[in-house]
Amino acid sequence: MSFWLLLTVNSITFGGLLFLLSAGFSLIFGLMRIPNLTHGSMFMVGAYLGSTFLSGELGFITNFWTAAILSAIEVAVLGALMERFLLRRLAGQPLAQVLVTLGVSLMVADLCLMGWGGDPISVETPSGLGGFLRVGPAVFPLYRVAIIGIAVVIAIALWLTLERTRLGAMIRAGVDDPQMARVVGIRVSRLFTIVFGLGAGLAGFAGMIGAPILSVYPGLDQDMLPLALVVVILGGTGSLLGSFVGSIVIGFIYNFGQALLPELAYFILFLPMVIVLVVRPQGLFGGQVL
Amino acid sequence: MTLRCAAIIIAILALIAAPFAIGQDYYINIASQILLYAVFALGIDVLVGYGGLVSLGHAGLFGVAAYILANVLAAGYGHAVAIAASLIGGLIATAAFAAVALRSTGISFIMITLALGEIIWGLAYRWISVTNGDNGISVTTRPAPFGLSLASPRGFYEATLVIFLLAMAAMAIFVRSPLGAALAGTRDQPRRMNALGYHVWMIRFLAFLFSGLLSAVSGVLFVYYNQFISPQALALPASAAGLLMVIAGGAGTLLGPVVGSALVVIVQNVVSAYIERWNFMLGAIFVAIVIFMPEGLVPGVTRLVRATWRTASRRRPRAMAPSLGPKP
Amino acid sequence: MGGFQASFQKDGGCVVNKLWPPLVTPDYTPYLAQIAGCDGVCQGFAGSNPIRFMKQYASAGLKYQVIAGEAGADDFLLKSFGDEAVGLVSAAPYTLDLESDANARFVDGMLKNYDAIPGQYAALLYSNCQVLDAGLKAAGGEARDRDKFMAALKSVSLTDTPRGPIKFDHLNNVIGTIYIRRLGKEGAKYGLKLWNKTIHTYENVSQFWTWPEKDFLAHPVYSRDYPPLTRC
């Protein structure tokens, strides 16, 4: 009984982490029409930067949450710079843009190895969340339960931004019809930079939030990127609801697949992506066909 | 034309003589690697360069052939049976792969091929009873066609060279064939091709099969070269490396994938002995090529040389070649 | 893992379940959820994975004693482990804790030249090079005569390696000391907070452990299914 309960809670937790990772991916994909193959790298860089802030090596002491927000801001700036100075040059050539993100992901992986070395870095669970939550016979790590809360808060914040603010309206317009958005006076190129930065920042934040569970190590980027892809393809690009539902579904498939069908775990993880691409290319909740 | 023939013959002779000139086993092995990855890159080039379909899952097809070969050999069959099974199996996998992937084009095609590649990798990684998971499968012997041993680096190089030349010839014939011309047509003007009565899907499907066959051939070469196959050889970075070779060398050219393969293999093996940050270098080269020389090294350098020549002879330089994607 | 299981069962232990996460597993919870009804857990992870495993193991509320092989508690992981790893017992062919001149020289060199606290990967490779060096010296600095060089290599017997004395058996496999360590805070050096403290040493351990060579070689090769599970 506790097996099922633990796995269910963990599926939702993992889904929450995946949502933080893939919400930005989905917005970028929806607006710019390209899969950002550096998204896994952003996640990893966020975790590395956060662990450095946390270690106090920079001369000032931060707590976990400040470190997470600082690294999110830093990764957001890096993402915006990358959009402005690399991807903008290739505007209108989605293939070239995808290839550039692929190249940059190779470079980032090596730069991280140079900066932080090959040894894994372990990040302490933030204080106050190291305990357990007991429900009947089952024991849940408090931090994992907290991740669900963080994901919900971020989801609501993003939703409000998209639905209630001027920026959100512009993003939605850009996702629906970039040409038309441009015609009515929205500076779509600047929007691209903002959204790319925002998405990168979210990925960086997710990296730090995930770090106490996953730790930080070379190759973390390659482990996370395919998961973000699966979630977004499943949920549909440019759709917040799609990312949310997609994340939870993949969280369940990932956890139960490994426990119950270990040999086919990755097969059933990527299968929904193929089925969706073939049967319903716009994803479960996406408005647009890729 | 005679000049061209002479150049080709000289190049082939140089390739045959290469191991005798190089001497050291290490460099002969590097040359074998370049040739076997060149076959892989040629396979990707069929789709990327001539079909306008960018695939990020080809290492999966390469891997299917490689794992079939290793398993059939492990079951005790001879090399001929194993190679035949692996090529046929590779083609069947390609047909299934293509049937799914060809429902789309553009970015969506990239995503589907990536997903399919990940599925095959996932099976290789987790389907332990068939693939032995992380530990991979060893192949202890290399074949000896017509009594010629391939056990030595030199013997293996010459065999790889023969297969590479066959692949180049097949590619040259394919490109000049009506099917090749039709494929280029579907790349540039799919709707018009359709209106003209061409079966666009079938043309792409056949091209995909050819591409898969080349991938399978390189998969077989890979297993015999390393005498080992593990999931790493078919993970996303392997597909990305193949694509990198094609884009870097020049998509839609015969020589481009070969140059690209040489570039990547040399950076990975030779340069990495001197520069620790070779991975960074590979990424930087890739980004620089996509931004500054989007047509790839072979056409790019040709263009530069011609432009210099023209400026030197005070003629008007030709306009820049078009960028990635459809080419005239 | 097969070697552990066979020896453990030979001495009367029961292995009730075996779980096989892939080498790199971001989240072990699907496997941790299946751990129940036992006295202890043996983990065989490597690279960065032991850190995640120990952390997630503790945060899943599991309390069974954990033991590990050399890679699962390697000394280079000490700086990355958290307090949750305290109590981890491991068997390793090299330990940072070994008090010998050779090891002190080695560790000092690693700190000075690479600014790194070595684990078994560095130590064993260093020992390999010592063996090569000794072999080359015995062969008069000449490696071109392969048979002569191989014969010299096989008869190498060293006492001054970081891992202690080593020699080779007639199948060219190494015979050396195995250190049993318990991870804790006591005795930590080089600025580390955690330390693998040696609690027992087995000298002259060959690849056959306590089996007679014939019996050992008669076993099937270790795999996921061999040795089979035992129910007690």
PDB file of N, CA, C and O in Angstrom, chain A residues 3 6-7 10 14 119-125 132 139-141 144 212-215 217 223 254-255 258-259 266, chain C residues 22 24-27 29-34 47-48 51-52 55-56 58-61 63 76-77 79-82:
ATOM      1  N   PHE A   3       3.780   1.499  -0.999  1.00  0.00           N
ATOM      2  CA  PHE A   3       4.481   1.534  -2.287  1.00  0.00           C
ATOM      3  C   PHE A   3       3.722   2.406  -3.281  1.00  0.00           C
ATOM      4  O   PHE A   3       4.267   3.300  -3.910  1.00  0.00           O
ATOM      5  N   LEU A   6       3.550   6.131  -2.035  1.00  0.00           N
ATOM      6  CA  LEU A   6       4.821   6.838  -2.175  1.00  0.00           C
ATOM      7  C   LEU A   6       5.076   7.184  -3.642  1.00  0.00           C
ATOM      8  O   LEU A   6       5.469   8.298  -3.982  1.00  0.00           O
ATOM      9  N   LEU A   7       4.808   6.204  -4.503  1.00  0.00           N
ATOM     10  CA  LEU A   7       5.057   6.445  -5.921  1.00  0.00           C
ATOM     11  C   LEU A   7       4.107   7.496  -6.477  1.00  0.00           C
ATOM     12  O   LEU A   7       4.485   8.305  -7.314  1.00  0.00           O
ATOM     13  N   ASN A  10       5.304  10.800  -5.329  1.00  0.00           N
ATOM     14  CA  ASN A  10       6.542  11.128  -6.023  1.00  0.00           C
ATOM     15  C   ASN A  10       6.304  11.481  -7.486  1.00  0.00           C
ATOM     16  O   ASN A  10       6.992  12.316  -8.048  1.00  0.00           O
ATOM     17  N   PHE A  14       7.596  14.862  -9.010  1.00  0.00           N
ATOM     18  CA  PHE A  14       8.461  14.893 -10.179  1.00  0.00           C
ATOM     19  C   PHE A  14       7.786  15.700 -11.288  1.00  0.00           C
ATOM     20  O   PHE A  14       8.433  16.459 -12.005  1.00  0.00           O
ATOM     21  N   ASP A 119      33.395  16.524 -10.473  1.00  0.00           N
ATOM     22  CA  ASP A 119      32.797  15.905  -9.288  1.00  0.00           C
ATOM     23  C   ASP A 119      31.377  16.390  -9.081  1.00  0.00           C
ATOM     24  O   ASP A 119      31.082  17.555  -9.283  1.00  0.00           O
ATOM     25  N   PRO A 120      30.505  15.479  -8.680  1.00  0.00           N
ATOM     26  CA  PRO A 120      29.131  15.891  -8.414  1.00  0.00           C
ATOM     27  C   PRO A 120      29.079  16.835  -7.221  1.00  0.00           C
ATOM     28  O   PRO A 120      29.894  16.741  -6.307  1.00  0.00           O
ATOM     29  N   ILE A 121      28.129  17.752  -7.248  1.00  0.00           N
ATOM     30  CA  ILE A 121      27.960  18.679  -6.126  1.00  0.00           C
ATOM     31  C   ILE A 121      26.612  18.385  -5.487  1.00  0.00           C
ATOM     32  O   ILE A 121      25.590  18.289  -6.166  1.00  0.00           O
ATOM     33  N   SER A 122      26.646  18.226  -4.193  1.00  0.00           N
ATOM     34  CA  SER A 122      25.425  17.904  -3.476  1.00  0.00           C
ATOM     35  C   SER A 122      24.892  19.183  -2.836  1.00  0.00           C
ATOM     36  O   SER A 122      25.660  19.975  -2.308  1.00  0.00           O
ATOM     37  N   VAL A 123      23.602  19.409  -2.955  1.00  0.00           N
ATOM     38  CA  VAL A 123      23.008  20.626  -2.395  1.00  0.00           C
ATOM     39  C   VAL A 123      22.113  20.240  -1.222  1.00  0.00           C
ATOM     40  O   VAL A 123      21.265  19.350  -1.340  1.00  0.00           O
ATOM     41  N   GLU A 124      22.331  20.916  -0.099  1.00  0.00           N
ATOM     42  CA  GLU A 124      21.556  20.617   1.111  1.00  0.00           C
ATOM     43  C   GLU A 124      20.083  20.944   0.904  1.00  0.00           C
ATOM     44  O   GLU A 124      19.752  21.934   0.277  1.00  0.00           O
ATOM     45  N   THR A 125      19.228  20.151   1.488  1.00  0.00           N
ATOM     46  CA  THR A 125      17.816  20.478   1.508  1.00  0.00           C
ATOM     47  C   THR A 125      17.635  21.756   2.330  1.00  0.00           C
ATOM     48  O   THR A 125      18.248  21.896   3.383  1.00  0.00           O
ATOM     49  N   PHE A 132       9.915  14.913   7.554  1.00  0.00           N
ATOM     50  CA  PHE A 132       9.005  14.005   6.857  1.00  0.00           C
ATOM     51  C   PHE A 132       7.557  14.387   7.123  1.00  0.00           C
ATOM     52  O   PHE A 132       7.228  14.991   8.134  1.00  0.00           O
ATOM     53  N   VAL A 139       5.551   7.537   4.519  1.00  0.00           N
ATOM     54  CA  VAL A 139       6.393   8.654   4.924  1.00  0.00           C
ATOM     55  C   VAL A 139       6.797   9.412   3.672  1.00  0.00           C
ATOM     56  O   VAL A 139       7.307   8.808   2.734  1.00  0.00           O
ATOM     57  N   PHE A 140       6.525  10.715   3.641  1.00  0.00           N
ATOM     58  CA  PHE A 140       6.954  11.497   2.481  1.00  0.00           C
ATOM     59  C   PHE A 140       7.964  12.529   2.908  1.00  0.00           C
ATOM     60  O   PHE A 140       7.762  13.223   3.886  1.00  0.00           O
ATOM     61  N   PRO A 141       9.063  12.655   2.160  1.00  0.00           N
ATOM     62  CA  PRO A 141      10.004  13.722   2.450  1.00  0.00           C
ATOM     63  C   PRO A 141       9.309  15.073   2.274  1.00  0.00           C
ATOM     64  O   PRO A 141       8.668  15.303   1.245  1.00  0.00           O
ATOM     65  N   ARG A 144       9.951  17.230  -0.895  1.00  0.00           N
ATOM     66  CA  ARG A 144       9.286  16.836  -2.134  1.00  0.00           C
ATOM     67  C   ARG A 144       7.856  17.322  -2.175  1.00  0.00           C
ATOM     68  O   ARG A 144       7.340  17.686  -3.235  1.00  0.00           O
ATOM     69  N   PRO A 212      18.540  19.737  -4.600  1.00  0.00           N
ATOM     70  CA  PRO A 212      18.624  18.918  -3.374  1.00  0.00           C
ATOM     71  C   PRO A 212      18.218  17.464  -3.609  1.00  0.00           C
ATOM     72  O   PRO A 212      18.629  16.576  -2.855  1.00  0.00           O
ATOM     73  N   ILE A 213      17.418  17.202  -4.639  1.00  0.00           N
ATOM     74  CA  ILE A 213      17.027  15.822  -4.935  1.00  0.00           C
ATOM     75  C   ILE A 213      17.994  15.192  -5.930  1.00  0.00           C
ATOM     76  O   ILE A 213      18.481  14.085  -5.729  1.00  0.00           O
ATOM     77  N   LEU A 214      18.252  15.916  -7.019  1.00  0.00           N
ATOM     78  CA  LEU A 214      18.998  15.316  -8.124  1.00  0.00           C
ATOM     79  C   LEU A 214      20.507  15.487  -7.968  1.00  0.00           C
ATOM     80  O   LEU A 214      21.267  14.791  -8.627  1.00  0.00           O
ATOM     81  N   SER A 215      20.945  16.434  -7.132  1.00  0.00           N
ATOM     82  CA  SER A 215      22.329  16.910  -7.061  1.00  0.00           C
ATOM     83  C   SER A 215      22.740  17.473  -8.421  1.00  0.00           C
ATOM     84  O   SER A 215      21.966  17.444  -9.364  1.00  0.00           O
ATOM     85  N   TYR A 217      25.555  17.519 -11.517  1.00  0.00           N
ATOM     86  CA  TYR A 217      26.654  16.729 -12.067  1.00  0.00           C
ATOM     87  C   TYR A 217      26.714  16.935 -13.570  1.00  0.00           C
ATOM     88  O   TYR A 217      25.708  17.290 -14.194  1.00  0.00           O
ATOM     89  N   ASP A 223      20.163  14.619 -19.209  1.00  0.00           N
ATOM     90  CA  ASP A 223      19.115  13.836 -18.557  1.00  0.00           C
ATOM     91  C   ASP A 223      17.785  14.575 -18.571  1.00  0.00           C
ATOM     92  O   ASP A 223      16.722  13.956 -18.644  1.00  0.00           O
ATOM     93  N   TYR A 254       6.981   8.142 -15.707  1.00  0.00           N
ATOM     94  CA  TYR A 254       8.386   7.994 -15.353  1.00  0.00           C
ATOM     95  C   TYR A 254       8.545   7.140 -14.096  1.00  0.00           C
ATOM     96  O   TYR A 254       9.354   6.214 -14.051  1.00  0.00           O
ATOM     97  N   ASN A 255       7.742   7.432 -13.076  1.00  0.00           N
ATOM     98  CA  ASN A 255       7.884   6.718 -11.808  1.00  0.00           C
ATOM     99  C   ASN A 255       7.351   5.295 -11.864  1.00  0.00           C
ATOM    100  O   ASN A 255       8.037   4.353 -11.484  1.00  0.00           O
ATOM    101  N   GLN A 258       9.350   2.931 -14.280  1.00  0.00           N
ATOM    102  CA  GLN A 258      10.614   2.387 -13.772  1.00  0.00           C
ATOM    103  C   GLN A 258      10.379   1.298 -12.733  1.00  0.00           C
ATOM    104  O   GLN A 258      11.140   0.355 -12.631  1.00  0.00           O
ATOM    105  N   ALA A 259       9.324   1.470 -11.943  1.00  0.00           N
ATOM    106  CA  ALA A 259       9.089   0.500 -10.879  1.00  0.00           C
ATOM    107  C   ALA A 259       8.451  -0.774 -11.415  1.00  0.00           C
ATOM    108  O   ALA A 259       8.781  -1.870 -10.974  1.00  0.00           O
ATOM    109  N   TYR A 266      11.918   3.469 -20.548  1.00  0.00           N
ATOM    110  CA  TYR A 266      12.139   4.619 -21.410  1.00  0.00           C
ATOM    111  C   TYR A 266      11.301   4.523 -22.672  1.00  0.00           C
ATOM    112  O   TYR A 266      10.960   5.530 -23.269  1.00  0.00           O
TER     113      TYR A 266
ATOM    114  N   PRO C  22      19.133   1.967 -13.762  1.00  0.00           N
ATOM    115  CA  PRO C  22      20.215   2.200 -14.722  1.00  0.00           C
ATOM    116  C   PRO C  22      21.376   2.929 -14.043  1.00  0.00           C
ATOM    117  O   PRO C  22      21.208   3.484 -12.957  1.00  0.00           O
ATOM    118  N   VAL C  24      22.906   5.717 -14.521  1.00  0.00           N
ATOM    119  CA  VAL C  24      22.582   7.086 -14.126  1.00  0.00           C
ATOM    120  C   VAL C  24      21.082   7.174 -13.882  1.00  0.00           C
ATOM    121  O   VAL C  24      20.293   6.949 -14.784  1.00  0.00           O
ATOM    122  N   THR C  25      20.698   7.435 -12.653  1.00  0.00           N
ATOM    123  CA  THR C  25      19.284   7.526 -12.314  1.00  0.00           C
ATOM    124  C   THR C  25      19.049   8.823 -11.555  1.00  0.00           C
ATOM    125  O   THR C  25      19.557   8.977 -10.449  1.00  0.00           O
ATOM    126  N   PRO C  26      18.336   9.773 -12.182  1.00  0.00           N
ATOM    127  CA  PRO C  26      18.131  11.045 -11.478  1.00  0.00           C
ATOM    128  C   PRO C  26      17.338  10.869 -10.178  1.00  0.00           C
ATOM    129  O   PRO C  26      17.638  11.498  -9.178  1.00  0.00           O
ATOM    130  N   ASP C  27      16.344  10.008 -10.191  1.00  0.00           N
ATOM    131  CA  ASP C  27      15.499   9.863  -9.004  1.00  0.00           C
ATOM    132  C   ASP C  27      15.292   8.380  -8.708  1.00  0.00           C
ATOM    133  O   ASP C  27      14.721   7.647  -9.509  1.00  0.00           O
ATOM    134  N   THR C  29      13.511   7.086  -6.352  1.00  0.00           N
ATOM    135  CA  THR C  29      12.308   6.775  -5.581  1.00  0.00           C
ATOM    136  C   THR C  29      11.525   5.560  -6.103  1.00  0.00           C
ATOM    137  O   THR C  29      11.055   4.761  -5.288  1.00  0.00           O
ATOM    138  N   PRO C  30      11.374   5.389  -7.422  1.00  0.00           N
ATOM    139  CA  PRO C  30      10.638   4.195  -7.868  1.00  0.00           C
ATOM    140  C   PRO C  30      11.255   2.893  -7.344  1.00  0.00           C
ATOM    141  O   PRO C  30      10.552   1.891  -7.186  1.00  0.00           O
ATOM    142  N   TYR C  31      12.562   2.908  -7.107  1.00  0.00           N
ATOM    143  CA  TYR C  31      13.228   1.704  -6.598  1.00  0.00           C
ATOM    144  C   TYR C  31      13.169   1.662  -5.078  1.00  0.00           C
ATOM    145  O   TYR C  31      12.959   0.619  -4.476  1.00  0.00           O
ATOM    146  N   LEU C  32      13.364   2.846  -4.479  1.00  0.00           N
ATOM    147  CA  LEU C  32      13.327   2.912  -3.014  1.00  0.00           C
ATOM    148  C   LEU C  32      11.973   2.448  -2.492  1.00  0.00           C
ATOM    149  O   LEU C  32      11.881   1.823  -1.432  1.00  0.00           O
ATOM    150  N   ALA C  33      10.928   2.741  -3.264  1.00  0.00           N
ATOM    151  CA  ALA C  33       9.585   2.366  -2.826  1.00  0.00           C
ATOM    152  C   ALA C  33       9.435   0.853  -2.718  1.00  0.00           C
ATOM    153  O   ALA C  33       8.515   0.351  -2.082  1.00  0.00           O
ATOM    154  N   GLN C  34      10.340   0.122  -3.372  1.00  0.00           N
ATOM    155  CA  GLN C  34      10.226  -1.338  -3.357  1.00  0.00           C
ATOM    156  C   GLN C  34      11.074  -1.980  -2.258  1.00  0.00           C
ATOM    157  O   GLN C  34      11.065  -3.202  -2.105  1.00  0.00           O
ATOM    158  N   GLY C  47      30.141   6.679  -9.802  1.00  0.00           N
ATOM    159  CA  GLY C  47      30.094   8.060 -10.269  1.00  0.00           C
ATOM    160  C   GLY C  47      29.391   8.939  -9.252  1.00  0.00           C
ATOM    161  O   GLY C  47      29.653   8.843  -8.054  1.00  0.00           O
ATOM    162  N   SER C  48      28.480   9.800  -9.733  1.00  0.00           N
ATOM    163  CA  SER C  48      27.797  10.707  -8.817  1.00  0.00           C
ATOM    164  C   SER C  48      26.568  10.048  -8.203  1.00  0.00           C
ATOM    165  O   SER C  48      25.917  10.623  -7.343  1.00  0.00           O
ATOM    166  N   ILE C  51      25.789   9.471  -4.280  1.00  0.00           N
ATOM    167  CA  ILE C  51      25.392  10.655  -3.510  1.00  0.00           C
ATOM    168  C   ILE C  51      23.879  10.817  -3.551  1.00  0.00           C
ATOM    169  O   ILE C  51      23.223  10.983  -2.515  1.00  0.00           O
ATOM    170  N   ARG C  52      23.338  10.761  -4.784  1.00  0.00           N
ATOM    171  CA  ARG C  52      21.880  10.895  -4.920  1.00  0.00           C
ATOM    172  C   ARG C  52      21.177   9.749  -4.210  1.00  0.00           C
ATOM    173  O   ARG C  52      20.173   9.940  -3.540  1.00  0.00           O
ATOM    174  N   LYS C  55      21.160  10.148  -0.397  1.00  0.00           N
ATOM    175  CA  LYS C  55      20.312  11.264  -0.014  1.00  0.00           C
ATOM    176  C   LYS C  55      18.825  10.883  -0.132  1.00  0.00           C
ATOM    177  O   LYS C  55      18.028  11.107   0.781  1.00  0.00           O
ATOM    178  N   GLN C  56      18.491  10.284  -1.276  1.00  0.00           N
ATOM    179  CA  GLN C  56      17.092   9.945  -1.502  1.00  0.00           C
ATOM    180  C   GLN C  56      16.658   8.783  -0.614  1.00  0.00           C
ATOM    181  O   GLN C  56      15.504   8.706  -0.199  1.00  0.00           O
ATOM    182  N   ALA C  58      17.752   8.305   2.425  1.00  0.00           N
ATOM    183  CA  ALA C  58      17.449   8.882   3.739  1.00  0.00           C
ATOM    184  C   ALA C  58      16.126   9.639   3.691  1.00  0.00           C
ATOM    185  O   ALA C  58      15.301   9.545   4.611  1.00  0.00           O
ATOM    186  N   SER C  59      15.897  10.369   2.593  1.00  0.00           N
ATOM    187  CA  SER C  59      14.685  11.185   2.574  1.00  0.00           C
ATOM    188  C   SER C  59      13.441  10.343   2.299  1.00  0.00           C
ATOM    189  O   SER C  59      12.326  10.837   2.426  1.00  0.00           O
ATOM    190  N   ALA C  60      13.619   9.093   1.932  1.00  0.00           N
ATOM    191  CA  ALA C  60      12.452   8.207   1.820  1.00  0.00           C
ATOM    192  C   ALA C  60      12.161   7.571   3.184  1.00  0.00           C
ATOM    193  O   ALA C  60      11.272   6.723   3.306  1.00  0.00           O
ATOM    194  N   GLY C  61      12.940   7.949   4.191  1.00  0.00           N
ATOM    195  CA  GLY C  61      12.694   7.456   5.546  1.00  0.00           C
ATOM    196  C   GLY C  61      13.197   6.041   5.777  1.00  0.00           C
ATOM    197  O   GLY C  61      12.836   5.408   6.763  1.00  0.00           O
ATOM    198  N   LYS C  63      15.765   3.163   6.919  1.00  0.00           N
ATOM    199  CA  LYS C  63      16.758   3.161   7.993  1.00  0.00           C
ATOM    200  C   LYS C  63      17.668   1.933   7.958  1.00  0.00           C
ATOM    201  O   LYS C  63      18.536   1.783   8.797  1.00  0.00           O
ATOM    202  N   PHE C  76      36.635  10.015  -3.080  1.00  0.00           N
ATOM    203  CA  PHE C  76      36.467  11.313  -3.764  1.00  0.00           C
ATOM    204  C   PHE C  76      35.039  11.832  -3.604  1.00  0.00           C
ATOM    205  O   PHE C  76      34.780  13.001  -3.870  1.00  0.00           O
ATOM    206  N   LEU C  77      34.130  10.961  -3.163  1.00  0.00           N
ATOM    207  CA  LEU C  77      32.752  11.414  -2.932  1.00  0.00           C
ATOM    208  C   LEU C  77      32.579  12.036  -1.548  1.00  0.00           C
ATOM    209  O   LEU C  77      31.545  12.636  -1.265  1.00  0.00           O
ATOM    210  N   LYS C  79      33.616  14.618  -0.084  1.00  0.00           N
ATOM    211  CA  LYS C  79      33.309  16.044   0.030  1.00  0.00           C
ATOM    212  C   LYS C  79      31.884  16.346  -0.438  1.00  0.00           C
ATOM    213  O   LYS C  79      31.354  17.412  -0.151  1.00  0.00           O
ATOM    214  N   SER C  80      31.278  15.420  -1.176  1.00  0.00           N
ATOM    215  CA  SER C  80      29.929  15.667  -1.684  1.00  0.00           C
ATOM    216  C   SER C  80      28.840  14.993  -0.851  1.00  0.00           C
ATOM    217  O   SER C  80      27.686  15.381  -0.914  1.00  0.00           O
ATOM    218  N   PHE C  81      29.219  13.951  -0.097  1.00  0.00           N
ATOM    219  CA  PHE C  81      28.218  13.285   0.735  1.00  0.00           C
ATOM    220  C   PHE C  81      27.715  14.228   1.821  1.00  0.00           C
ATOM    221  O   PHE C  81      28.447  15.094   2.300  1.00  0.00           O
ATOM    222  N   GLY C  82      26.471  14.020   2.229  1.00  0.00           N
ATOM    223  CA  GLY C  82      25.962  14.750   3.381  1.00  0.00           C
ATOM    224  C   GLY C  82      25.906  13.821   4.580  1.00  0.00           C
ATOM    225  O   GLY C  82      26.318  12.644   4.501  1.00  0.00           O
TER     226      GLY C  82
END
